[in-house]
mmCIF file of C-alpha atoms and ligand atoms in Angstrom:
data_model
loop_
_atom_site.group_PDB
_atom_site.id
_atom_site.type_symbol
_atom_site.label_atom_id
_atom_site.label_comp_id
_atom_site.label_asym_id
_atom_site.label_seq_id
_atom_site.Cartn_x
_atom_site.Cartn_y
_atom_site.Cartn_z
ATOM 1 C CA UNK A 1294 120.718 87.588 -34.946
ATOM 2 C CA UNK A 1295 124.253 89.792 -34.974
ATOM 3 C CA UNK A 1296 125.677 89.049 -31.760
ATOM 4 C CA UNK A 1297 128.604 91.958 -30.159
ATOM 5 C CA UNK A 1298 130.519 91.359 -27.785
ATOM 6 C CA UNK A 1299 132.410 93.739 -25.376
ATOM 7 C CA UNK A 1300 135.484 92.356 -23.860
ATOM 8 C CA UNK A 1301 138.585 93.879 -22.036
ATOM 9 C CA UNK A 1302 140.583 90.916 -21.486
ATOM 10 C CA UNK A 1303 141.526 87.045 -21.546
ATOM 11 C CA UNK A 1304 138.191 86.384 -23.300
ATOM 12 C CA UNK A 1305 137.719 82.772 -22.345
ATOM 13 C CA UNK A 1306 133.952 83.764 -22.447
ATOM 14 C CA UNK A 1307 133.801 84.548 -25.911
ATOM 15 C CA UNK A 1308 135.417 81.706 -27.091
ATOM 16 C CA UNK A 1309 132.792 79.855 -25.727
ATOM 17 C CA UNK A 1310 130.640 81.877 -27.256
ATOM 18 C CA UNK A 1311 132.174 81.344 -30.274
ATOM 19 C CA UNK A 1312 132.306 77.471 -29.884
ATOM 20 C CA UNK A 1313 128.818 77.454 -29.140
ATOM 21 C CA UNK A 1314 127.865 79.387 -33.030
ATOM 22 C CA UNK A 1315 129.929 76.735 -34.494
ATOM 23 C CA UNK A 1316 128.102 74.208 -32.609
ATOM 24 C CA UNK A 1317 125.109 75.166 -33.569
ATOM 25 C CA UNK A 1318 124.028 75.637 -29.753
ATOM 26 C CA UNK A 1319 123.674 79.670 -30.221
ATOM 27 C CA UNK A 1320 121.506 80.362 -33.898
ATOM 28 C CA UNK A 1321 122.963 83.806 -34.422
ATOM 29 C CA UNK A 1322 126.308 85.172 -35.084
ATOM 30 C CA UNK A 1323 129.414 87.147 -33.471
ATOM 31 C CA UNK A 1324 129.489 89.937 -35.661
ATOM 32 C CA UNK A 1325 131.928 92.156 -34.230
ATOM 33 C CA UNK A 1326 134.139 91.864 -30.969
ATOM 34 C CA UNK A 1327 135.116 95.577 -29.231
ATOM 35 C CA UNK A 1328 137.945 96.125 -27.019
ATOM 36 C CA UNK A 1329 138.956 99.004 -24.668
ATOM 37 C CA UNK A 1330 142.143 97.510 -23.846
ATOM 38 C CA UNK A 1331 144.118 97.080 -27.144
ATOM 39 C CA UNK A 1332 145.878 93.922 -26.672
ATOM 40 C CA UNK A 1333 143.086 92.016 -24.733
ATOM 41 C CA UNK A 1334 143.650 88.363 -26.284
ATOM 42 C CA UNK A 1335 139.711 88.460 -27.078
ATOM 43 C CA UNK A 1336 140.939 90.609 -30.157
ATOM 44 C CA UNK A 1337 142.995 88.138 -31.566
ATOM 45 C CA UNK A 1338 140.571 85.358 -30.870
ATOM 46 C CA UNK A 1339 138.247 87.127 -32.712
ATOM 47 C CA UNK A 1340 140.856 87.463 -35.645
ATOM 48 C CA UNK A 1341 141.475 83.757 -35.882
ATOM 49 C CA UNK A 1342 138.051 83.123 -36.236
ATOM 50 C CA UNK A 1343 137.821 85.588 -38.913
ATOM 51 C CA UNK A 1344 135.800 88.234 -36.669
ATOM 52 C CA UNK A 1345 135.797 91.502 -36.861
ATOM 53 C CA UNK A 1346 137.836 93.463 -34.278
ATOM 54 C CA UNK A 1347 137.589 96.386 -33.243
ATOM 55 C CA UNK A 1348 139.907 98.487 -30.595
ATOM 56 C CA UNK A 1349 138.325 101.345 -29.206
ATOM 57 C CA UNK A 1350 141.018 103.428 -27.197
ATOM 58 C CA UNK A 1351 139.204 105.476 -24.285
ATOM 59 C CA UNK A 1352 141.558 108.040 -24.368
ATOM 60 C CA UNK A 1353 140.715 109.175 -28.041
ATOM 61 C CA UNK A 1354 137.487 110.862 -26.758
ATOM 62 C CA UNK A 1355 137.255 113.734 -24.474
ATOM 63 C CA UNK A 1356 135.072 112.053 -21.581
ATOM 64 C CA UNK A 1357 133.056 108.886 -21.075
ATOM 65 C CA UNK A 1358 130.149 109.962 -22.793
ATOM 66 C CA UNK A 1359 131.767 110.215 -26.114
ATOM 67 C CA UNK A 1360 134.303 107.196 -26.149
ATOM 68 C CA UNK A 1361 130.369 105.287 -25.035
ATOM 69 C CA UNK A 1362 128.613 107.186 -27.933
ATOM 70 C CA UNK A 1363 131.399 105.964 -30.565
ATOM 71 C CA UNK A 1364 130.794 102.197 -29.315
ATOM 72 C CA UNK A 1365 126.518 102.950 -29.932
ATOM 73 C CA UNK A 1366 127.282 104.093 -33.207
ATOM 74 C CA UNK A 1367 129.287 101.179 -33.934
ATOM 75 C CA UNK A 1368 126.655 98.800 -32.883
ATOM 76 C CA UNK A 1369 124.176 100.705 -34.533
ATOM 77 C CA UNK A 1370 126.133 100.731 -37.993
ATOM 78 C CA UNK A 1371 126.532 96.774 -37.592
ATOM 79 C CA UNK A 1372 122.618 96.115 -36.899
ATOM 80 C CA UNK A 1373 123.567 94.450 -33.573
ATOM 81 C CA UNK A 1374 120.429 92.554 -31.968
ATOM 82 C CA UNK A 1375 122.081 91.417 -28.492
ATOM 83 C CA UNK A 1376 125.010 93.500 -26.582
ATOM 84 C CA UNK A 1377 127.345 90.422 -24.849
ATOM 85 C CA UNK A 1378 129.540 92.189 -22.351
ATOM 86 C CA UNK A 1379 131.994 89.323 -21.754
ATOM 87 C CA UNK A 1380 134.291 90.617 -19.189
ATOM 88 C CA UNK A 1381 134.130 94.189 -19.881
ATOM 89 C CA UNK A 1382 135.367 96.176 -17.316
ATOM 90 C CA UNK A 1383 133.638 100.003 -18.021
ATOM 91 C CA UNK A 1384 130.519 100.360 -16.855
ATOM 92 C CA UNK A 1385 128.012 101.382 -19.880
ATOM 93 C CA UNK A 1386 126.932 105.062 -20.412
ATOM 94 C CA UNK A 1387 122.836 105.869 -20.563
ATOM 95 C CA UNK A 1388 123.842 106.549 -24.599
ATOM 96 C CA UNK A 1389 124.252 102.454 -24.804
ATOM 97 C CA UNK A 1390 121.956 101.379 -22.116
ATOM 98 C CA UNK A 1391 118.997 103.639 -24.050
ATOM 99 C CA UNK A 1392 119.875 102.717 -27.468
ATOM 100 C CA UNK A 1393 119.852 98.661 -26.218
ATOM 101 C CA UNK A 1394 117.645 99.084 -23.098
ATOM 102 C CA UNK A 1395 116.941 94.751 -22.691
ATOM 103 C CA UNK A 1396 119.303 94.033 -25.286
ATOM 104 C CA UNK A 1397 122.583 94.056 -23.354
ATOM 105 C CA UNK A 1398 123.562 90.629 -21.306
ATOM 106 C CA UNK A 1399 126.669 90.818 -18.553
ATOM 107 C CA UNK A 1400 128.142 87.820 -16.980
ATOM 108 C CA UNK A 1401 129.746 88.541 -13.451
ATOM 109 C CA UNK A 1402 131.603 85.973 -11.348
ATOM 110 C CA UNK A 1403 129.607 86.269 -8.273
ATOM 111 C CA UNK A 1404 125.819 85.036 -7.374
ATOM 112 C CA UNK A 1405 124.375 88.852 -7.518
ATOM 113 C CA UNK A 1406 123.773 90.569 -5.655
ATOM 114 C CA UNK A 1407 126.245 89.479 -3.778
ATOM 115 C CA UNK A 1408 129.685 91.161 -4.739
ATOM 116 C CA UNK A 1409 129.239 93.580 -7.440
ATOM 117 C CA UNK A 1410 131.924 95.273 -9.205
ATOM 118 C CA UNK A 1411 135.541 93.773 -9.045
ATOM 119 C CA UNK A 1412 137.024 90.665 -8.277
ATOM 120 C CA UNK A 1413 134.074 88.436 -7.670
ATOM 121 C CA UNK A 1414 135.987 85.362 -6.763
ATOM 122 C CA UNK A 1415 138.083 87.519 -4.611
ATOM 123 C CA UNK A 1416 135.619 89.234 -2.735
ATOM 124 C CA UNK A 1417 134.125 86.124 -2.064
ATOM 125 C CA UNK A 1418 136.853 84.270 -0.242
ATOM 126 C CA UNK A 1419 137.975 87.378 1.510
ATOM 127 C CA UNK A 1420 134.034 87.301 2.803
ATOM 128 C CA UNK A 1421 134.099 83.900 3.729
ATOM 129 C CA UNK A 1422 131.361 82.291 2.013
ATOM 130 C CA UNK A 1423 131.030 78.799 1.139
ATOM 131 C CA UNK A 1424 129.229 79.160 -2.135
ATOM 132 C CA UNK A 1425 129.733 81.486 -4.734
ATOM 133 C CA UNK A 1426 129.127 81.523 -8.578
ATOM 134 C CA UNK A 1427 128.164 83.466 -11.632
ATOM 135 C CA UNK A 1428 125.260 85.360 -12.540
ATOM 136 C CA UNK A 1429 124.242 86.169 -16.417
ATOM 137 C CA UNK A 1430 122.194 89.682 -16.258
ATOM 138 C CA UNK A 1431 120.214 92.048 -18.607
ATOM 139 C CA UNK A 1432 122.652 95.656 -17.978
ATOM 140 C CA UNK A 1433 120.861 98.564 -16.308
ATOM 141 C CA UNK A 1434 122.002 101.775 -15.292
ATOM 142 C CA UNK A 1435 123.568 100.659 -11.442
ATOM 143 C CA UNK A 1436 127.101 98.472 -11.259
ATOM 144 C CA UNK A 1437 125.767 94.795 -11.736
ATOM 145 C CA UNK A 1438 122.027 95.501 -10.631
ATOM 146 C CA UNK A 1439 120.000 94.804 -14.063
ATOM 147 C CA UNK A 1440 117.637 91.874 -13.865
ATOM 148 C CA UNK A 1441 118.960 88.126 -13.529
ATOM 149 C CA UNK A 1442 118.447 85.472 -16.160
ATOM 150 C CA UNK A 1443 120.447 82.600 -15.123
ATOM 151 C CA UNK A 1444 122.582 81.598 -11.837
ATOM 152 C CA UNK A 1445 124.398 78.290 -10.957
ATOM 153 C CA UNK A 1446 126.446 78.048 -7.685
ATOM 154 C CA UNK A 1447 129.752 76.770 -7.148
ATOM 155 C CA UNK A 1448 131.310 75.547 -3.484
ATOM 156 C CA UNK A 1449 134.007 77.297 -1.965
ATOM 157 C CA UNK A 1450 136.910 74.813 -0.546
ATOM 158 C CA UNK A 1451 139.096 75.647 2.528
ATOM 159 C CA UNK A 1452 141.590 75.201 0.099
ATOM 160 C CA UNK A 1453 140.953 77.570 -2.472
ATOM 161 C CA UNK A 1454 142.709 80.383 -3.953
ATOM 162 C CA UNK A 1455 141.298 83.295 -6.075
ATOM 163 C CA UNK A 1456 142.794 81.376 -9.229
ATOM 164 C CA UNK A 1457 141.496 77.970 -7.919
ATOM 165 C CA UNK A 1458 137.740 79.195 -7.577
ATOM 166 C CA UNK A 1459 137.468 81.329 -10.269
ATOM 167 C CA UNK A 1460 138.816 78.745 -12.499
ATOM 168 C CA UNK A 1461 135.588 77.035 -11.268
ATOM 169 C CA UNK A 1462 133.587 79.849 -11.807
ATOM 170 C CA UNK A 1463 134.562 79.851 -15.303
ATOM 171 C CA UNK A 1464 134.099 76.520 -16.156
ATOM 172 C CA UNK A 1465 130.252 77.458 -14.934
ATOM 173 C CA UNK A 1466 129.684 80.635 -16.743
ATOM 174 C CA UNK A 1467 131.342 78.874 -20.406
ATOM 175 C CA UNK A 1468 128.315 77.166 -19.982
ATOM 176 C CA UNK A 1469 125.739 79.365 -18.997
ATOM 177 C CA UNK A 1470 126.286 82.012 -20.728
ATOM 178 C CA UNK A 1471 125.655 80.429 -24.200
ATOM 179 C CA UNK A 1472 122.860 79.211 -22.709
ATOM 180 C CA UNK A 1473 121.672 82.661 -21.863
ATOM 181 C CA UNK A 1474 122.019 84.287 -25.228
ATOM 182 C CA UNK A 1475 120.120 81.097 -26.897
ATOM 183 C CA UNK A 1476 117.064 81.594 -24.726
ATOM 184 C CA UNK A 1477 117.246 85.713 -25.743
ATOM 185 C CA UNK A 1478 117.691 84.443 -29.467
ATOM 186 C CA UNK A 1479 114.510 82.184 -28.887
ATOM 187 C CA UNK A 1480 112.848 84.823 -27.757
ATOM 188 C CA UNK A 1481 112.001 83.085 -24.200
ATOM 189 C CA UNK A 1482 113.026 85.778 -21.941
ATOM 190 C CA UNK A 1483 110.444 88.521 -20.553
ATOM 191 C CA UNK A 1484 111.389 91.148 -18.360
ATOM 192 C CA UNK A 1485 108.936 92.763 -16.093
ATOM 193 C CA UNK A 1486 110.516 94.899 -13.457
ATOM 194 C CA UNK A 1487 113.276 93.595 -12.084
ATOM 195 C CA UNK A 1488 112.144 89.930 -12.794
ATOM 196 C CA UNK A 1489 113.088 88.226 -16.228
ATOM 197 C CA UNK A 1490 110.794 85.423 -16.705
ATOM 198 C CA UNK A 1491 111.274 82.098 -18.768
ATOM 199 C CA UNK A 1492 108.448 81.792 -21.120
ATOM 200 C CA UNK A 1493 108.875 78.224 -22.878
ATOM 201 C CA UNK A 1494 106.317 77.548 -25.907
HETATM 202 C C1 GAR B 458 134.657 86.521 -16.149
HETATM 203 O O1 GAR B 458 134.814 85.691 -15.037
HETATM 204 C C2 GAR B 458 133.533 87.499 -15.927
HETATM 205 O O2 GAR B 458 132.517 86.976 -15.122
HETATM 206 C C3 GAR B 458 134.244 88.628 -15.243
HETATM 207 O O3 GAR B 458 135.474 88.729 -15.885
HETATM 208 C C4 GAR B 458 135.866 87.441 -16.326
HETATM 209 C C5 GAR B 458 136.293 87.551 -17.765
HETATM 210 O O4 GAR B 458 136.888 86.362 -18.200
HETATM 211 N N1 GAR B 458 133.494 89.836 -15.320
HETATM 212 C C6 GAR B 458 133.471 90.741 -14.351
HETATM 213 O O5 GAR B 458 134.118 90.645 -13.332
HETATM 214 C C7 GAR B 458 132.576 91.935 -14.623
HETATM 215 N N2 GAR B 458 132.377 92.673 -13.424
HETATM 216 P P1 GAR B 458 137.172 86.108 -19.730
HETATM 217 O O6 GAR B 458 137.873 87.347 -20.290
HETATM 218 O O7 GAR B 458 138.096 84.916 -19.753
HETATM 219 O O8 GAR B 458 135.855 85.851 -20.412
#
């Protein structure tokens, strides 16, 4: 399976993506990583590992629907199977949600629907709560609303910082999220509504 993932930043996520293909832990392949934000360090970690990548600046189109209808065609061209948005922070357009409709995974640093959007980890200490965690997702239309695959919790200290908890967070989701795209890859995951089911067998 051709594997793309969307990323706007630090990219720790597809790295362990990445690690996971050349473990053998994830039977497909990262066939192209796509940036918005043209010197997100997921770029060059898709360079050293002799990836394709591919900045996409937003401002070269004349509105959202075109700068998201130049990413379709780009995972159209490239045969992609599975859409890994690995913090990417645009929501999709309908042209990419259509095109992919149950092909298209996001991670989010929160346990949905609890604290959509930004700054998971912060909006969960400025809550209060004493758990938190990460949520893998099939993307829909809303802001972090498709159906869930896979949650683990974290605690929350009295101690912690934003840094401190999402660094926790991410230790969790370098995990899951391979996880996640093996079980699409195996075919294993059913959607009905807004339930995604685990078939095993
Ligand atoms: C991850 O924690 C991911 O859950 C989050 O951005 C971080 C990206 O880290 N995504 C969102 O907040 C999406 N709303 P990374 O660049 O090191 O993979």
């Amino acid at each position: 399976m051709n594997l793309a993932v969307l990323a706007s930043g630090y990219g720790s996520n597809l790295q362990a993506i990445i690690d996971a293909v050349d473990r053998g832990e994830i039977s497909g392949r990262v066939k192209t990583v796509i940036s918005d934000v043209e010197e997100a360090y997921a770029l060059e970690r898709a360079r050293r590992h002799n990836i394709e990548a591919i900045y996409i600046n937003p401002k070269d189109f004349p509105g959202r629907k075109a700068f998201n209808e130049a990413i379709a065609a780009l995972l159209e061209e490239r045969e992609i199977d599975l859409v890994v948005l690995a913090g990417y922070m645009r929501l999709l357009s309908p042209v990419i949600i259509n095109k992919f409709r149950g092909k298209i995974m996001n991670i989010h640093p929160s346990l949905l629907p609890a604290f959509p959007g930004l700054e998971g980890a912060k909006q969960a200490l400025d809550y209060g709560v004493k758990v938190s965690g990460c949520t893998v997702h099939f993307v829909d239309e809303g802001l972090d609303t498709g159906p869930v695959i896979l949650q683990e919790a974290v605690p929350v200290y009295d101690d912690d910082t934003v840094e401190s908890l999402h660094e926790r967070i991410h230790r969790v989701e370098h995990r899951l999220y391979p996880r996640a795209i093996q079980l699409f890859i195996e075919g294993k995951l059913s959607i009905e509504g807004r339930r995604c089911y685990r078939n095993e067998g």
